[in-house]
Amino acid sequence: MMRLFLRFSDEQQSSYEESEMAATVCASLSGAIERTVVATITAQDETATAESGDYSITSGELVFEASTEPIACTSGIMILQDQVLEDEETFFLSLESSDLWVNLDPVASTLTIEIRDANSKY
């Protein structure tokens, strides 16, 4: 079995308005797979923080099923609205997998939360 390379998809949207409420995150493997591969999405705060209620991860797992397209998505990243007047904020996502046949892309995906409401400075 050849080693597979796991990375965020090129089609990955990187910016969401606060009102969208959820971010869809997709990742892809570099080739066809013969068994199920599971990857975990982890988040790292930057200007957006989970503790302050900017976002939360309700499902950070991507499941790549055997004999299917080597792409998987989850809508488990929730964008939370708050009453705080703030500029756009960012946080980072990275991928992890305990599968020994999967090499991980070390590049994190940056998600930006755009504030577009009546109280916004924009």
PDB file of C-alpha atoms in Angstrom:
ATOM      1  CA  MET A   1       0.000   0.000   0.000  1.00  0.00           C
ATOM      2  CA  MET A   2       1.340   3.419  -0.918  1.00  0.00           C
ATOM      3  CA  ARG A   3       1.491   6.329   1.481  1.00  0.00           C
ATOM      4  CA  LEU A   4      -1.269   8.920   1.086  1.00  0.00           C
ATOM      5  CA  PHE A   5      -0.930  12.676   1.500  1.00  0.00           C
ATOM      6  CA  LEU A   6      -3.705  14.441   3.445  1.00  0.00           C
ATOM      7  CA  ARG A   7      -4.346  18.151   3.007  1.00  0.00           C
ATOM      8  CA  PHE A   8      -7.091  20.746   3.031  1.00  0.00           C
ATOM      9  CA  SER A   9      -8.872  20.875  -0.335  1.00  0.00           C
ATOM     10  CA  ASP A  10      -8.066  23.588  -2.846  1.00  0.00           C
ATOM     11  CA  GLU A  11     -11.782  24.427  -2.889  1.00  0.00           C
ATOM     12  CA  GLN A  12     -11.731  25.112   0.856  1.00  0.00           C
ATOM     13  CA  GLN A  13     -13.591  28.352   1.548  1.00  0.00           C
ATOM     14  CA  SER A  14     -11.484  30.545   3.807  1.00  0.00           C
ATOM     15  CA  SER A  15     -13.868  33.340   4.737  1.00  0.00           C
ATOM     16  CA  TYR A  16     -17.313  33.202   6.356  1.00  0.00           C
ATOM     17  CA  GLU A  17     -19.688  35.888   7.489  1.00  0.00           C
ATOM     18  CA  GLU A  18     -20.640  35.712  11.143  1.00  0.00           C
ATOM     19  CA  SER A  19     -24.292  35.285  10.100  1.00  0.00           C
ATOM     20  CA  GLU A  20     -23.517  32.072   8.148  1.00  0.00           C
ATOM     21  CA  MET A  21     -23.413  30.123  11.409  1.00  0.00           C
ATOM     22  CA  ALA A  22     -21.380  27.153  10.079  1.00  0.00           C
ATOM     23  CA  ALA A  23     -18.210  26.579   8.099  1.00  0.00           C
ATOM     24  CA  THR A  24     -17.804  23.588   5.823  1.00  0.00           C
ATOM     25  CA  VAL A  25     -14.296  22.179   5.938  1.00  0.00           C
ATOM     26  CA  CYS A  26     -13.020  19.753   3.282  1.00  0.00           C
ATOM     27  CA  ALA A  27      -9.832  17.760   2.982  1.00  0.00           C
ATOM     28  CA  SER A  28      -8.529  15.384   0.356  1.00  0.00           C
ATOM     29  CA  LEU A  29      -6.243  12.391   0.122  1.00  0.00           C
ATOM     30  CA  SER A  30      -3.734  12.075  -2.695  1.00  0.00           C
ATOM     31  CA  GLY A  31      -5.118   8.816  -4.047  1.00  0.00           C
ATOM     32  CA  ALA A  32      -7.680   6.056  -3.891  1.00  0.00           C
ATOM     33  CA  ILE A  33      -8.031   4.275  -0.587  1.00  0.00           C
ATOM     34  CA  GLU A  34      -8.607   0.617   0.196  1.00  0.00           C
ATOM     35  CA  ARG A  35      -9.906   1.092   3.737  1.00  0.00           C
ATOM     36  CA  THR A  36     -11.553   3.773   5.849  1.00  0.00           C
ATOM     37  CA  VAL A  37      -9.261   6.602   6.930  1.00  0.00           C
ATOM     38  CA  VAL A  38     -10.234   9.005   9.716  1.00  0.00           C
ATOM     39  CA  ALA A  39      -8.751  12.476  10.155  1.00  0.00           C
ATOM     40  CA  THR A  40      -9.359  14.903  12.982  1.00  0.00           C
ATOM     41  CA  ILE A  41      -9.608  18.677  12.599  1.00  0.00           C
ATOM     42  CA  THR A  42      -8.135  20.692  15.425  1.00  0.00           C
ATOM     43  CA  ALA A  43      -8.427  24.445  15.910  1.00  0.00           C
ATOM     44  CA  GLN A  44      -5.971  26.981  17.209  1.00  0.00           C
ATOM     45  CA  ASP A  45      -7.140  30.414  18.281  1.00  0.00           C
ATOM     46  CA  GLU A  46      -5.752  33.527  16.680  1.00  0.00           C
ATOM     47  CA  THR A  47      -7.882  36.687  16.926  1.00  0.00           C
ATOM     48  CA  ALA A  48     -11.043  34.518  17.032  1.00  0.00           C
ATOM     49  CA  THR A  49     -11.199  32.388  20.155  1.00  0.00           C
ATOM     50  CA  ALA A  50     -13.387  29.464  21.115  1.00  0.00           C
ATOM     51  CA  GLU A  51     -13.378  30.537  24.764  1.00  0.00           C
ATOM     52  CA  SER A  52     -14.877  33.958  23.969  1.00  0.00           C
ATOM     53  CA  GLY A  53     -17.620  32.359  21.859  1.00  0.00           C
ATOM     54  CA  ASP A  54     -16.451  33.235  18.340  1.00  0.00           C
ATOM     55  CA  TYR A  55     -16.568  29.631  17.091  1.00  0.00           C
ATOM     56  CA  SER A  56     -16.900  26.041  18.269  1.00  0.00           C
ATOM     57  CA  ILE A  57     -16.163  22.648  16.784  1.00  0.00           C
ATOM     58  CA  THR A  58     -19.117  20.281  17.069  1.00  0.00           C
ATOM     59  CA  SER A  59     -17.731  17.618  14.742  1.00  0.00           C
ATOM     60  CA  GLY A  60     -14.052  17.733  13.940  1.00  0.00           C
ATOM     61  CA  GLU A  61     -13.847  14.363  12.256  1.00  0.00           C
ATOM     62  CA  LEU A  62     -13.460  13.646   8.545  1.00  0.00           C
ATOM     63  CA  VAL A  63     -14.124  10.086   7.400  1.00  0.00           C
ATOM     64  CA  PHE A  64     -12.760   8.882   4.072  1.00  0.00           C
ATOM     65  CA  GLU A  65     -14.585   5.701   3.087  1.00  0.00           C
ATOM     66  CA  ALA A  66     -12.831   2.950   1.150  1.00  0.00           C
ATOM     67  CA  SER A  67     -13.390   2.914  -2.626  1.00  0.00           C
ATOM     68  CA  THR A  68     -14.893   6.409  -2.733  1.00  0.00           C
ATOM     69  CA  GLU A  69     -13.646   9.783  -3.882  1.00  0.00           C
ATOM     70  CA  PRO A  70     -10.693  10.747  -1.698  1.00  0.00           C
ATOM     71  CA  ILE A  71     -12.402  13.869  -0.353  1.00  0.00           C
ATOM     72  CA  ALA A  72     -14.383  14.368   2.845  1.00  0.00           C
ATOM     73  CA  CYS A  73     -16.183  17.369   4.341  1.00  0.00           C
ATOM     74  CA  THR A  74     -17.780  18.334   7.627  1.00  0.00           C
ATOM     75  CA  SER A  75     -19.998  21.250   8.631  1.00  0.00           C
ATOM     76  CA  GLY A  76     -18.994  20.837  12.249  1.00  0.00           C
ATOM     77  CA  ILE A  77     -17.332  24.234  12.637  1.00  0.00           C
ATOM     78  CA  MET A  78     -19.920  26.582  14.106  1.00  0.00           C
ATOM     79  CA  ILE A  79     -19.534  30.350  13.641  1.00  0.00           C
ATOM     80  CA  LEU A  80     -21.132  31.985  16.663  1.00  0.00           C
ATOM     81  CA  GLN A  81     -22.712  35.428  16.660  1.00  0.00           C
ATOM     82  CA  ASP A  82     -22.080  37.678  19.597  1.00  0.00           C
ATOM     83  CA  GLN A  83     -23.021  41.215  20.582  1.00  0.00           C
ATOM     84  CA  VAL A  84     -19.426  42.457  20.687  1.00  0.00           C
ATOM     85  CA  LEU A  85     -18.389  45.134  18.164  1.00  0.00           C
ATOM     86  CA  GLU A  86     -15.232  43.718  16.581  1.00  0.00           C
ATOM     87  CA  ASP A  87     -13.221  43.561  13.385  1.00  0.00           C
ATOM     88  CA  GLU A  88     -12.881  40.400  11.319  1.00  0.00           C
ATOM     89  CA  GLU A  89     -11.251  37.570  13.214  1.00  0.00           C
ATOM     90  CA  THR A  90      -9.268  34.479  12.277  1.00  0.00           C
ATOM     91  CA  PHE A  91      -8.462  31.046  13.631  1.00  0.00           C
ATOM     92  CA  PHE A  92      -6.411  28.163  12.289  1.00  0.00           C
ATOM     93  CA  LEU A  93      -7.374  24.584  11.484  1.00  0.00           C
ATOM     94  CA  SER A  94      -4.986  21.675  11.179  1.00  0.00           C
ATOM     95  CA  LEU A  95      -5.386  17.994  10.341  1.00  0.00           C
ATOM     96  CA  GLU A  96      -4.329  14.966  12.360  1.00  0.00           C
ATOM     97  CA  SER A  97      -4.522  11.254  11.645  1.00  0.00           C
ATOM     98  CA  SER A  98      -3.183   8.251  13.511  1.00  0.00           C
ATOM     99  CA  ASP A  99      -3.123   6.232  10.275  1.00  0.00           C
ATOM    100  CA  LEU A 100       0.496   5.254   9.601  1.00  0.00           C
ATOM    101  CA  TRP A 101      -0.077   5.337   5.823  1.00  0.00           C
ATOM    102  CA  VAL A 102      -1.106   9.007   5.832  1.00  0.00           C
ATOM    103  CA  ASN A 103       1.362  11.872   5.591  1.00  0.00           C
ATOM    104  CA  LEU A 104      -0.041  15.180   6.790  1.00  0.00           C
ATOM    105  CA  ASP A 105       0.283  18.538   5.107  1.00  0.00           C
ATOM    106  CA  PRO A 106       1.858  20.771   7.766  1.00  0.00           C
ATOM    107  CA  VAL A 107       0.119  23.873   6.402  1.00  0.00           C
ATOM    108  CA  ALA A 108      -2.796  25.043   8.509  1.00  0.00           C
ATOM    109  CA  SER A 109      -5.969  26.384   6.965  1.00  0.00           C
ATOM    110  CA  THR A 110      -6.916  29.872   8.116  1.00  0.00           C
ATOM    111  CA  LEU A 111     -10.607  30.686   8.508  1.00  0.00           C
ATOM    112  CA  THR A 112     -11.714  34.301   8.688  1.00  0.00           C
ATOM    113  CA  ILE A 113     -14.956  35.404  10.328  1.00  0.00           C
ATOM    114  CA  GLU A 114     -16.225  38.554   8.643  1.00  0.00           C
ATOM    115  CA  ILE A 115     -18.491  40.791  10.648  1.00  0.00           C
ATOM    116  CA  ARG A 116     -21.320  42.140   8.468  1.00  0.00           C
ATOM    117  CA  ASP A 117     -24.077  43.411  10.731  1.00  0.00           C
ATOM    118  CA  ALA A 118     -25.653  46.743  11.649  1.00  0.00           C
ATOM    119  CA  ASN A 119     -23.184  47.292  14.466  1.00  0.00           C
ATOM    120  CA  SER A 120     -20.151  46.604  12.295  1.00  0.00           C
ATOM    121  CA  LYS A 121     -17.492  49.178  11.489  1.00  0.00           C
ATOM    122  CA  TYR A 122     -17.613  48.125   7.778  1.00  0.00           C
TER     123      TYR A 122
END
